Every structure is written in structure tokens, then in C-alpha cells.
XYZ file of C-alpha atoms in Angstrom:
117
model
C 0.000 0.000 0.000
C 1.206 3.463 -0.733
C 1.361 6.053 1.999
C -1.379 8.624 2.272
C -1.390 12.094 3.757
C -2.416 10.934 7.212
C 0.690 8.755 7.527
C 3.018 11.738 7.327
C 4.098 14.158 10.014
C 5.646 13.848 13.410
C 4.736 10.958 15.694
C 2.659 13.411 17.753
C 0.781 14.536 14.620
C 0.078 10.943 13.636
C -0.990 10.039 17.195
C -3.501 12.906 17.174
C -4.705 11.904 13.715
C -5.091 8.264 14.730
C -7.147 9.253 17.767
C -9.341 11.449 15.562
C -10.003 8.596 13.128
C -10.641 6.184 16.010
C -13.148 8.548 17.632
C -14.868 8.952 14.250
C -15.288 5.171 13.993
C -12.761 4.879 11.176
C -11.004 1.962 12.831
C -9.159 0.632 9.793
C -7.645 4.031 9.046
C -6.713 4.484 12.691
C -5.089 1.038 12.687
C -3.086 1.881 9.589
C -1.670 5.012 11.229
C -1.115 3.310 14.570
C 0.675 0.371 12.960
C 3.423 2.722 11.822
C 3.637 4.362 15.236
C 3.921 1.000 16.974
C 6.735 -0.016 14.630
C 8.593 3.209 15.429
C 8.039 3.083 19.183
C 7.401 -0.554 20.136
C 8.096 0.152 23.815
C 5.190 2.596 24.187
C 1.976 1.073 25.484
C -0.615 3.723 24.513
C -0.323 3.450 20.706
C -0.321 -0.343 20.919
C -3.387 -0.348 23.166
C -5.284 1.973 20.826
C -4.192 -0.209 17.898
C -5.627 -3.242 19.695
C -8.875 -1.354 20.258
C -9.043 -0.413 16.573
C -8.526 -4.048 15.605
C -11.174 -5.168 18.118
C -13.753 -2.707 16.812
C -13.052 -3.717 13.213
C -13.452 -7.422 14.142
C -9.798 -8.234 13.492
C -9.705 -10.248 16.682
C -6.517 -12.205 16.050
C -4.587 -8.985 15.531
C -6.227 -7.425 18.593
C -5.192 -10.428 20.678
C -1.596 -10.185 19.449
C -1.349 -6.497 20.339
C -2.997 -6.961 23.733
C -0.590 -9.738 24.640
C 2.290 -7.455 23.623
C 0.874 -4.704 25.869
C 0.666 -7.119 28.781
C 4.260 -8.248 28.216
C 5.342 -4.631 28.629
C 2.868 -3.716 31.380
C 1.418 -6.771 33.170
C -0.834 -4.643 35.384
C -2.522 -2.715 32.549
C -6.096 -3.392 33.663
C -7.757 -2.253 30.436
C -5.558 -4.583 28.374
C -6.633 -7.502 30.577
C -10.284 -6.518 30.160
C -9.946 -6.146 26.392
C -8.037 -9.399 26.034
C -10.730 -11.178 28.026
C -13.451 -9.720 25.837
C -11.495 -10.462 22.666
C -11.123 -14.096 23.706
C -14.814 -14.279 24.633
C -15.759 -12.935 21.223
C -13.757 -15.778 19.695
C -15.614 -18.309 21.860
C -12.546 -18.932 24.062
C -14.293 -18.385 27.384
C -11.960 -20.505 29.505
C -8.951 -18.486 28.316
C -10.852 -15.227 28.853
C -11.765 -15.806 32.502
C -8.334 -15.175 34.104
C -7.934 -11.908 32.203
C -11.392 -10.699 33.173
C -10.720 -11.599 36.801
C -7.372 -9.821 36.721
C -8.998 -6.696 35.270
C -11.616 -6.768 38.020
C -8.977 -7.239 40.706
C -6.824 -4.400 39.361
C -9.751 -1.980 39.213
C -11.398 -3.080 42.450
C -14.543 -4.104 40.573
C -16.031 -7.037 42.421
C -18.600 -7.628 39.719
C -22.343 -7.172 39.410
C -24.603 -7.906 42.325
C -22.071 -7.384 45.078
C -22.308 -4.717 47.726
């Protein structure tokens, strides 16, 4: 694929642009921009997490899972990544694999679940 205008600029420009496309529901475009950012700065969690969210919302669940696992390798206590990974696995029908991640997310956020006081 050839580059388009939204893939140019500083990393900060592209980050802002990716967030704009994500918020507009243009998940594939956001993922395209974020993919380049993740390649440039693989150690940063935020672009990778937003990339995973873009993949999730565009039903590219295998790619979302890969990115979420990479986030958790870098930041094992990232509660939102655990929640998203759990939901991604659930969406793929992998409920047994999802449960520990959903429990970890609940433990990290202090959410004891529905129906508890």
C-alpha cells in the first residue's frame, strides 16, 4: 500500500490523527496510522493499546489479541488490556482463556462484579 497524507508528520501529529479517526469510527484508518507508530516506538503502550482497540472494533480479533498480549508483556498490570483481552477471547468463543484476564482486570480496578455490595 502506498502512503497517504495521514501517515506523514511527526509521531505526535500521527498520534492525534489516529485518535481522531478512532473517535470517528474509522477503525481501519486508525489502525493503519497506529501500525506505523507501533513499529517506530514498540516500547510505548498507549499506541499499541489503541491499535488493539481499533482491531477489536473492526473485528480483526486475532490482531487485537496479538497487540494486547504485547501490551501485557510490557505492562502486566494494565487493567484495560486484561479486560480487552478477556473480551477479545470471549468474542472468539474462548471463554476458559478469557476468565483469568477478566478476573485480573476486576482485581486491578477493584470491581467485584455485578450484584455485590
